[in-house]
Amino acid sequence: MPVDPSDKIKLGSKAARIDGPVDKTALEAATDALLARLSELQAAFHADGRHAVLLVLQGRDASGKDGVIKTVYGAFNPTGVQVAAFGPPTPLELRHDFLWRVHQVVPPRGMVGVFNRSHYEDVLAVRVRALAPESVWRARYDHINTFERMLADNGVIIRKCMLHVSREEQHDRLKARLDDPTKNWKFRLDDLKDRDRWDAYTDAYREMLERCSTPWAPWYVVPSDDKAVRNHLIARMLVDTLESTKSTFPPMDEAVRAAATGFA
Ligand code: AMP
Ligand code: MG
């Protein structure tokens, strides 16, 4: 369910899980069916070319952003996919407005795009780490809504998922990463510091969800302590999104058809 800005958003541990027991085998089988459907829908979406899809992934470290890209976006034909990741801005990027680097990598029509982090870092990390004065980051909620509105008016279907993990689950995942030589090289000092700023991030996420969940670019809070649940929910939302475009294959060019008569 998209976030309704009038909702009281709860980002506690409970919201990181779904109620009741999960039949993992059945859930994964259902997800596989959704992923197969995504691949099928993408073919017509790409050929139709009226829209782009942009999935924005935000979440704390180890919330599963990379996992969603690997598993859910892995279902698509890579030819029609565009992935962009956002780290700390470069000196050149800092000399531009915060949306400059983002706009350049918005997927063109026909493509399904995904952002691993996004312009929302400019009201999250920037706010919590005090990288800009409050007057600067606070003005950005409106800037973001207007920017996303412009993209939507140009055929970009925006869906935004906040991968919500509990503090305990994040602890276990970070611990496993720190012990894994294939993963611990990725750690930055800020990753560990950010965990100490847990509550400040919770406030920043809550305000982001309240200010920037719009009819043209809704936020979804995805319970993400369980990877199988997370993947299932996102795959389902994307199937609904692609189906809503009612994409069709364009008819064959008549001149080509005529020229192909007798082609054997
Ligand atoms: P990762 O996604 O683990 O590769 O980490 C990327 C890092 O870049 C995270 O610590 C983000 O908070 C940081 N980051 C991304 N965008 C910005 C931004 N606009 N300003 C400051 N830090 C950012
Ligand atoms: Mg990281």
Short mmCIF file of N, CA and C in Angstrom, two decimals, residues 16-160:
data_model
loop_
_atom_site.label_atom_id
_atom_site.label_comp_id
_atom_site.label_asym_id
_atom_site.label_seq_id
_atom_site.Cartn_x
_atom_site.Cartn_y
_atom_site.Cartn_z
N ALA A 16 8.95 -3.79 10.39
CA ALA A 16 9.96 -4.39 9.52
C ALA A 16 9.61 -5.84 9.17
N ARG A 17 8.55 -6.34 9.81
CA ARG A 17 8.13 -7.74 9.56
C ARG A 17 6.65 -7.76 9.22
N ILE A 18 6.19 -8.87 8.67
CA ILE A 18 4.75 -8.98 8.46
C ILE A 18 4.18 -9.91 9.53
N ASP A 19 2.91 -9.71 9.83
CA ASP A 19 2.28 -10.52 10.87
C ASP A 19 2.08 -11.95 10.37
N GLY A 20 2.16 -12.88 11.28
CA GLY A 20 1.82 -14.27 10.96
C GLY A 20 2.97 -15.04 10.35
N PRO A 21 2.84 -16.36 10.34
CA PRO A 21 3.91 -17.20 9.80
C PRO A 21 3.94 -17.13 8.27
N VAL A 22 5.12 -17.32 7.72
CA VAL A 22 5.28 -17.27 6.27
C VAL A 22 5.68 -18.66 5.79
N ASP A 23 4.96 -19.18 4.81
CA ASP A 23 5.34 -20.44 4.18
C ASP A 23 6.37 -20.09 3.10
N LYS A 24 7.61 -20.25 3.43
CA LYS A 24 8.70 -19.77 2.58
C LYS A 24 8.69 -20.40 1.18
N THR A 25 8.45 -21.70 1.15
CA THR A 25 8.47 -22.39 -0.14
C THR A 25 7.38 -21.84 -1.05
N ALA A 26 6.18 -21.70 -0.49
CA ALA A 26 5.06 -21.19 -1.29
C ALA A 26 5.32 -19.75 -1.71
N LEU A 27 5.88 -18.97 -0.79
CA LEU A 27 6.15 -17.55 -1.09
C LEU A 27 7.16 -17.43 -2.23
N GLU A 28 8.22 -18.24 -2.15
CA GLU A 28 9.26 -18.15 -3.19
C GLU A 28 8.74 -18.63 -4.54
N ALA A 29 7.86 -19.62 -4.51
CA ALA A 29 7.27 -20.10 -5.77
C ALA A 29 6.39 -18.99 -6.36
N ALA A 30 5.65 -18.30 -5.49
CA ALA A 30 4.79 -17.21 -5.97
C ALA A 30 5.65 -16.07 -6.53
N THR A 31 6.77 -15.82 -5.87
CA THR A 31 7.67 -14.75 -6.35
C THR A 31 8.24 -15.13 -7.72
N ASP A 32 8.64 -16.38 -7.87
CA ASP A 32 9.17 -16.82 -9.16
C ASP A 32 8.15 -16.60 -10.28
N ALA A 33 6.89 -16.86 -9.97
CA ALA A 33 5.84 -16.66 -10.98
C ALA A 33 5.72 -15.16 -11.31
N LEU A 34 5.84 -14.32 -10.29
CA LEU A 34 5.77 -12.87 -10.53
C LEU A 34 6.95 -12.39 -11.37
N LEU A 35 8.13 -12.97 -11.10
CA LEU A 35 9.32 -12.56 -11.85
C LEU A 35 9.21 -12.98 -13.32
N ALA A 36 8.63 -14.15 -13.54
CA ALA A 36 8.43 -14.59 -14.93
C ALA A 36 7.45 -13.65 -15.63
N ARG A 37 6.44 -13.24 -14.89
CA ARG A 37 5.44 -12.31 -15.44
C ARG A 37 6.08 -10.95 -15.75
N LEU A 38 6.98 -10.51 -14.88
CA LEU A 38 7.67 -9.23 -15.11
C LEU A 38 8.44 -9.25 -16.42
N SER A 39 9.11 -10.36 -16.65
CA SER A 39 9.90 -10.49 -17.86
C SER A 39 9.01 -10.41 -19.11
N GLU A 40 7.87 -11.06 -19.00
CA GLU A 40 6.90 -11.07 -20.10
C GLU A 40 6.36 -9.64 -20.35
N LEU A 41 6.00 -8.97 -19.26
CA LEU A 41 5.44 -7.62 -19.37
C LEU A 41 6.48 -6.64 -19.92
N GLN A 42 7.73 -6.85 -19.55
CA GLN A 42 8.78 -5.93 -19.98
C GLN A 42 8.92 -5.91 -21.50
N ALA A 43 8.75 -7.06 -22.13
CA ALA A 43 8.95 -7.13 -23.59
C ALA A 43 7.99 -6.16 -24.28
N ALA A 44 6.72 -6.18 -23.90
CA ALA A 44 5.75 -5.27 -24.51
C ALA A 44 5.98 -3.82 -24.06
N PHE A 45 6.38 -3.66 -22.80
CA PHE A 45 6.64 -2.32 -22.27
C PHE A 45 7.75 -1.64 -23.07
N HIS A 46 8.79 -2.42 -23.34
CA HIS A 46 9.95 -1.90 -24.07
C HIS A 46 9.56 -1.54 -25.51
N ALA A 47 8.82 -2.44 -26.13
CA ALA A 47 8.43 -2.22 -27.53
C ALA A 47 7.43 -1.06 -27.64
N ASP A 48 6.55 -0.95 -26.68
CA ASP A 48 5.52 0.09 -26.67
C ASP A 48 6.15 1.48 -26.56
N GLY A 49 7.09 1.61 -25.59
CA GLY A 49 7.91 2.81 -25.50
C GLY A 49 7.22 4.10 -25.09
N ARG A 50 6.01 4.01 -24.53
CA ARG A 50 5.34 5.25 -24.12
C ARG A 50 5.80 5.72 -22.74
N HIS A 51 6.26 4.78 -21.92
CA HIS A 51 6.62 5.12 -20.54
C HIS A 51 8.00 4.61 -20.17
N ALA A 52 8.51 5.20 -19.10
CA ALA A 52 9.66 4.61 -18.41
C ALA A 52 9.18 4.25 -17.01
N VAL A 53 9.83 3.28 -16.39
CA VAL A 53 9.58 3.01 -14.97
C VAL A 53 10.84 3.40 -14.21
N LEU A 54 10.64 4.09 -13.10
CA LEU A 54 11.77 4.40 -12.22
C LEU A 54 11.44 3.93 -10.81
N LEU A 55 12.16 2.91 -10.37
CA LEU A 55 12.02 2.44 -8.99
C LEU A 55 13.14 3.06 -8.17
N VAL A 56 12.75 3.81 -7.15
CA VAL A 56 13.73 4.43 -6.25
C VAL A 56 13.83 3.56 -5.00
N LEU A 57 15.05 3.11 -4.71
CA LEU A 57 15.25 2.29 -3.50
C LEU A 57 16.02 3.10 -2.47
N GLN A 58 15.41 3.21 -1.32
CA GLN A 58 16.11 3.85 -0.20
C GLN A 58 16.03 2.89 1.00
N GLY A 59 16.96 3.03 1.88
CA GLY A 59 16.95 2.20 3.09
C GLY A 59 18.31 2.31 3.75
N ARG A 60 18.33 1.93 5.00
CA ARG A 60 19.58 2.00 5.75
C ARG A 60 20.59 1.01 5.16
N ASP A 61 21.82 1.09 5.62
CA ASP A 61 22.82 0.11 5.17
C ASP A 61 22.31 -1.29 5.47
N ALA A 62 22.57 -2.20 4.54
CA ALA A 62 22.21 -3.63 4.70
C ALA A 62 20.70 -3.86 4.72
N SER A 63 19.95 -2.90 4.19
CA SER A 63 18.49 -3.10 4.16
C SER A 63 18.07 -3.95 2.96
N GLY A 64 18.98 -4.14 2.00
CA GLY A 64 18.67 -5.05 0.90
C GLY A 64 18.50 -4.40 -0.47
N LYS A 65 19.00 -3.20 -0.63
CA LYS A 65 18.84 -2.50 -1.91
C LYS A 65 19.52 -3.29 -3.04
N ASP A 66 20.74 -3.72 -2.77
CA ASP A 66 21.44 -4.50 -3.80
C ASP A 66 20.74 -5.83 -4.07
N GLY A 67 20.20 -6.42 -3.02
CA GLY A 67 19.50 -7.71 -3.17
C GLY A 67 18.27 -7.58 -4.06
N VAL A 68 17.54 -6.49 -3.92
CA VAL A 68 16.35 -6.28 -4.75
C VAL A 68 16.77 -6.13 -6.22
N ILE A 69 17.84 -5.38 -6.44
CA ILE A 69 18.28 -5.17 -7.82
C ILE A 69 18.70 -6.51 -8.43
N LYS A 70 19.44 -7.28 -7.65
CA LYS A 70 19.92 -8.56 -8.16
C LYS A 70 18.75 -9.53 -8.42
N THR A 71 17.87 -9.64 -7.46
CA THR A 71 16.83 -10.67 -7.58
C THR A 71 15.64 -10.21 -8.43
N VAL A 72 15.12 -9.03 -8.14
CA VAL A 72 13.91 -8.61 -8.85
C VAL A 72 14.26 -8.07 -10.23
N TYR A 73 15.21 -7.14 -10.29
CA TYR A 73 15.59 -6.62 -11.60
C TYR A 73 16.33 -7.67 -12.44
N GLY A 74 16.85 -8.68 -11.77
CA GLY A 74 17.49 -9.79 -12.48
C GLY A 74 16.53 -10.54 -13.38
N ALA A 75 15.24 -10.34 -13.15
CA ALA A 75 14.24 -11.03 -13.97
C ALA A 75 14.10 -10.38 -15.35
N PHE A 76 14.52 -9.12 -15.45
CA PHE A 76 14.33 -8.40 -16.71
C PHE A 76 15.42 -8.71 -17.72
N ASN A 77 15.12 -8.47 -18.98
CA ASN A 77 16.14 -8.50 -20.02
C ASN A 77 17.05 -7.28 -19.79
N PRO A 78 18.36 -7.50 -19.56
CA PRO A 78 19.25 -6.38 -19.21
C PRO A 78 19.26 -5.27 -20.26
N THR A 79 18.95 -5.59 -21.49
CA THR A 79 18.93 -4.58 -22.55
C THR A 79 17.96 -3.43 -22.24
N GLY A 80 16.90 -3.75 -21.52
CA GLY A 80 15.90 -2.73 -21.24
C GLY A 80 15.98 -2.15 -19.84
N VAL A 81 17.10 -2.42 -19.16
CA VAL A 81 17.23 -2.00 -17.76
C VAL A 81 18.30 -0.92 -17.62
N GLN A 82 18.04 0.03 -16.75
CA GLN A 82 19.06 1.04 -16.44
C GLN A 82 19.19 1.17 -14.92
N VAL A 83 20.39 0.91 -14.42
CA VAL A 83 20.64 0.96 -12.97
C VAL A 83 21.56 2.14 -12.67
N ALA A 84 21.23 2.91 -11.64
CA ALA A 84 22.12 3.99 -11.21
C ALA A 84 22.27 3.93 -9.70
N ALA A 85 23.50 4.12 -9.22
CA ALA A 85 23.76 4.13 -7.78
C ALA A 85 24.33 5.49 -7.40
N PHE A 86 23.96 5.96 -6.23
CA PHE A 86 24.39 7.28 -5.80
C PHE A 86 25.21 7.19 -4.52
N GLY A 87 26.47 7.59 -4.65
CA GLY A 87 27.35 7.70 -3.48
C GLY A 87 27.53 9.16 -3.13
N PRO A 88 28.49 9.45 -2.27
CA PRO A 88 28.74 10.86 -1.92
C PRO A 88 29.02 11.67 -3.19
N PRO A 89 28.47 12.85 -3.30
CA PRO A 89 28.66 13.64 -4.53
C PRO A 89 30.13 14.00 -4.76
N THR A 90 30.51 14.07 -6.03
CA THR A 90 31.86 14.49 -6.39
C THR A 90 31.95 16.02 -6.23
N PRO A 91 33.19 16.56 -6.25
CA PRO A 91 33.31 18.03 -6.17
C PRO A 91 32.52 18.73 -7.28
N LEU A 92 32.53 18.16 -8.48
CA LEU A 92 31.78 18.80 -9.57
C LEU A 92 30.27 18.75 -9.28
N GLU A 93 29.82 17.59 -8.82
CA GLU A 93 28.38 17.46 -8.51
C GLU A 93 27.97 18.45 -7.41
N LEU A 94 28.86 18.67 -6.48
CA LEU A 94 28.54 19.61 -5.39
C LEU A 94 28.45 21.06 -5.87
N ARG A 95 29.04 21.31 -7.02
CA ARG A 95 28.95 22.68 -7.56
C ARG A 95 27.67 22.89 -8.34
N HIS A 96 26.93 21.81 -8.57
CA HIS A 96 25.62 21.91 -9.23
C HIS A 96 24.50 21.80 -8.20
N ASP A 97 23.26 22.01 -8.67
CA ASP A 97 22.12 21.73 -7.80
C ASP A 97 22.04 20.23 -7.56
N PHE A 98 21.36 19.82 -6.49
CA PHE A 98 21.40 18.41 -6.06
C PHE A 98 20.71 17.46 -7.04
N LEU A 99 19.86 18.01 -7.92
CA LEU A 99 19.14 17.13 -8.85
C LEU A 99 19.88 16.96 -10.18
N TRP A 100 20.95 17.72 -10.36
CA TRP A 100 21.67 17.68 -11.63
C TRP A 100 22.16 16.27 -11.97
N ARG A 101 22.79 15.63 -11.03
CA ARG A 101 23.34 14.29 -11.32
C ARG A 101 22.23 13.24 -11.46
N VAL A 102 21.10 13.54 -10.87
CA VAL A 102 19.99 12.60 -10.87
C VAL A 102 19.26 12.62 -12.22
N HIS A 103 19.00 13.85 -12.67
CA HIS A 103 18.21 13.99 -13.90
C HIS A 103 18.87 13.29 -15.09
N GLN A 104 20.20 13.33 -15.10
CA GLN A 104 20.95 12.73 -16.22
C GLN A 104 20.75 11.23 -16.35
N VAL A 105 20.41 10.58 -15.26
CA VAL A 105 20.32 9.12 -15.30
C VAL A 105 18.89 8.61 -15.10
N VAL A 106 17.93 9.50 -15.28
CA VAL A 106 16.53 9.05 -15.27
C VAL A 106 16.33 8.18 -16.51
N PRO A 107 15.69 7.02 -16.37
CA PRO A 107 15.55 6.14 -17.55
C PRO A 107 14.72 6.78 -18.65
N PRO A 108 15.14 6.59 -19.89
CA PRO A 108 14.33 7.06 -21.01
C PRO A 108 13.11 6.15 -21.21
N ARG A 109 12.14 6.61 -21.94
CA ARG A 109 10.94 5.80 -22.19
C ARG A 109 11.33 4.46 -22.82
N GLY A 110 10.63 3.43 -22.41
CA GLY A 110 10.93 2.07 -22.89
C GLY A 110 11.79 1.29 -21.92
N MET A 111 12.41 2.02 -20.98
CA MET A 111 13.34 1.35 -20.06
C MET A 111 12.75 1.21 -18.66
N VAL A 112 13.15 0.16 -17.97
CA VAL A 112 12.84 0.06 -16.54
C VAL A 112 14.12 0.41 -15.79
N GLY A 113 14.03 1.46 -15.00
CA GLY A 113 15.21 1.94 -14.28
C GLY A 113 15.08 1.70 -12.79
N VAL A 114 16.24 1.71 -12.14
CA VAL A 114 16.22 1.60 -10.68
C VAL A 114 17.35 2.44 -10.12
N PHE A 115 17.05 3.14 -9.05
CA PHE A 115 18.06 3.94 -8.33
C PHE A 115 18.41 3.23 -7.02
N ASN A 116 19.70 2.94 -6.86
CA ASN A 116 20.20 2.45 -5.58
C ASN A 116 20.65 3.69 -4.80
N ARG A 117 19.82 4.13 -3.89
CA ARG A 117 19.88 5.47 -3.28
C ARG A 117 19.54 6.48 -4.37
N SER A 118 19.42 7.74 -3.97
CA SER A 118 18.82 8.68 -4.91
C SER A 118 18.96 10.11 -4.40
N HIS A 119 18.19 10.99 -5.00
CA HIS A 119 18.10 12.37 -4.52
C HIS A 119 17.58 12.45 -3.09
N TYR A 120 16.99 11.37 -2.59
CA TYR A 120 16.51 11.41 -1.20
C TYR A 120 17.65 11.43 -0.19
N GLU A 121 18.86 11.01 -0.62
CA GLU A 121 20.01 11.15 0.29
C GLU A 121 20.20 12.62 0.67
N ASP A 122 19.72 13.50 -0.19
CA ASP A 122 19.91 14.94 0.06
C ASP A 122 18.96 15.49 1.13
N VAL A 123 18.00 14.65 1.57
CA VAL A 123 17.21 15.01 2.75
C VAL A 123 17.39 13.96 3.85
N LEU A 124 18.29 12.99 3.62
CA LEU A 124 18.55 11.95 4.63
C LEU A 124 19.98 12.12 5.16
N ALA A 125 20.95 11.58 4.40
CA ALA A 125 22.35 11.68 4.84
C ALA A 125 22.75 13.15 5.07
N VAL A 126 22.33 14.00 4.15
CA VAL A 126 22.72 15.41 4.25
C VAL A 126 22.14 16.05 5.52
N ARG A 127 20.91 15.68 5.81
CA ARG A 127 20.27 16.20 7.02
C ARG A 127 20.94 15.65 8.29
N VAL A 128 21.04 14.32 8.34
CA VAL A 128 21.51 13.68 9.57
C VAL A 128 22.98 13.99 9.83
N ARG A 129 23.78 14.00 8.77
CA ARG A 129 25.21 14.28 8.96
C ARG A 129 25.51 15.78 8.94
N ALA A 130 24.46 16.59 8.86
CA ALA A 130 24.59 18.06 8.87
C ALA A 130 25.56 18.54 7.79
N LEU A 131 25.37 18.03 6.56
CA LEU A 131 26.26 18.42 5.46
C LEU A 131 25.80 19.72 4.79
N ALA A 132 24.61 20.16 5.14
CA ALA A 132 24.09 21.44 4.61
C ALA A 132 23.19 22.03 5.70
N PRO A 133 23.03 23.35 5.69
CA PRO A 133 22.15 23.96 6.70
C PRO A 133 20.70 23.52 6.52
N GLU A 134 19.93 23.56 7.59
CA GLU A 134 18.54 23.12 7.54
C GLU A 134 17.75 23.87 6.46
N SER A 135 18.01 25.16 6.32
CA SER A 135 17.25 25.93 5.32
C SER A 135 17.46 25.35 3.92
N VAL A 136 18.64 24.78 3.69
CA VAL A 136 18.95 24.21 2.37
C VAL A 136 18.22 22.88 2.18
N TRP A 137 18.39 21.93 3.11
CA TRP A 137 17.76 20.62 2.87
C TRP A 137 16.24 20.69 3.02
N ARG A 138 15.76 21.60 3.86
CA ARG A 138 14.31 21.66 4.07
C ARG A 138 13.57 22.12 2.80
N ALA A 139 14.21 22.96 2.03
CA ALA A 139 13.57 23.43 0.79
C ALA A 139 13.48 22.30 -0.25
N ARG A 140 14.22 21.24 -0.01
CA ARG A 140 14.33 20.18 -1.03
C ARG A 140 13.09 19.29 -1.14
N TYR A 141 12.28 19.22 -0.11
CA TYR A 141 11.07 18.39 -0.23
C TYR A 141 10.21 18.92 -1.38
N ASP A 142 10.06 20.24 -1.41
CA ASP A 142 9.26 20.83 -2.49
C ASP A 142 9.97 20.67 -3.84
N HIS A 143 11.28 20.87 -3.83
CA HIS A 143 12.03 20.71 -5.09
C HIS A 143 11.83 19.29 -5.64
N ILE A 144 11.91 18.33 -4.75
CA ILE A 144 11.80 16.92 -5.17
C ILE A 144 10.40 16.65 -5.73
N ASN A 145 9.38 17.12 -5.03
CA ASN A 145 8.01 16.86 -5.50
C ASN A 145 7.77 17.47 -6.88
N THR A 146 8.29 18.66 -7.07
CA THR A 146 8.11 19.32 -8.37
C THR A 146 8.89 18.60 -9.47
N PHE A 147 10.10 18.20 -9.15
CA PHE A 147 10.95 17.46 -10.11
C PHE A 147 10.26 16.15 -10.51
N GLU A 148 9.78 15.42 -9.52
CA GLU A 148 9.15 14.13 -9.81
C GLU A 148 7.85 14.34 -10.59
N ARG A 149 7.18 15.43 -10.31
CA ARG A 149 5.94 15.74 -11.06
C ARG A 149 6.28 15.97 -12.54
N MET A 150 7.34 16.69 -12.76
CA MET A 150 7.76 16.96 -14.14
C MET A 150 8.12 15.65 -14.85
N LEU A 151 8.83 14.78 -14.16
CA LEU A 151 9.18 13.49 -14.77
C LEU A 151 7.91 12.69 -15.08
N ALA A 152 6.99 12.66 -14.13
CA ALA A 152 5.74 11.90 -14.33
C ALA A 152 4.98 12.46 -15.52
N ASP A 153 4.96 13.78 -15.65
CA ASP A 153 4.27 14.40 -16.79
C ASP A 153 4.92 14.03 -18.11
N ASN A 154 6.17 13.59 -18.02
CA ASN A 154 6.89 13.18 -19.23
C ASN A 154 6.94 11.67 -19.42
N GLY A 155 6.05 10.97 -18.73
CA GLY A 155 5.94 9.54 -18.98
C GLY A 155 6.74 8.63 -18.07
N VAL A 156 7.37 9.20 -17.06
CA VAL A 156 8.14 8.36 -16.14
C VAL A 156 7.23 7.93 -14.99
N ILE A 157 7.06 6.63 -14.85
CA ILE A 157 6.23 6.10 -13.76
C ILE A 157 7.15 5.84 -12.58
N ILE A 158 6.96 6.63 -11.53
CA ILE A 158 7.88 6.58 -10.39
C ILE A 158 7.25 5.79 -9.24
N ARG A 159 8.02 4.84 -8.73
CA ARG A 159 7.61 4.09 -7.54
C ARG A 159 8.79 4.11 -6.59
N LYS A 160 8.51 4.36 -5.31
CA LYS A 160 9.62 4.52 -4.36
C LYS A 160 9.43 3.56 -3.19
#
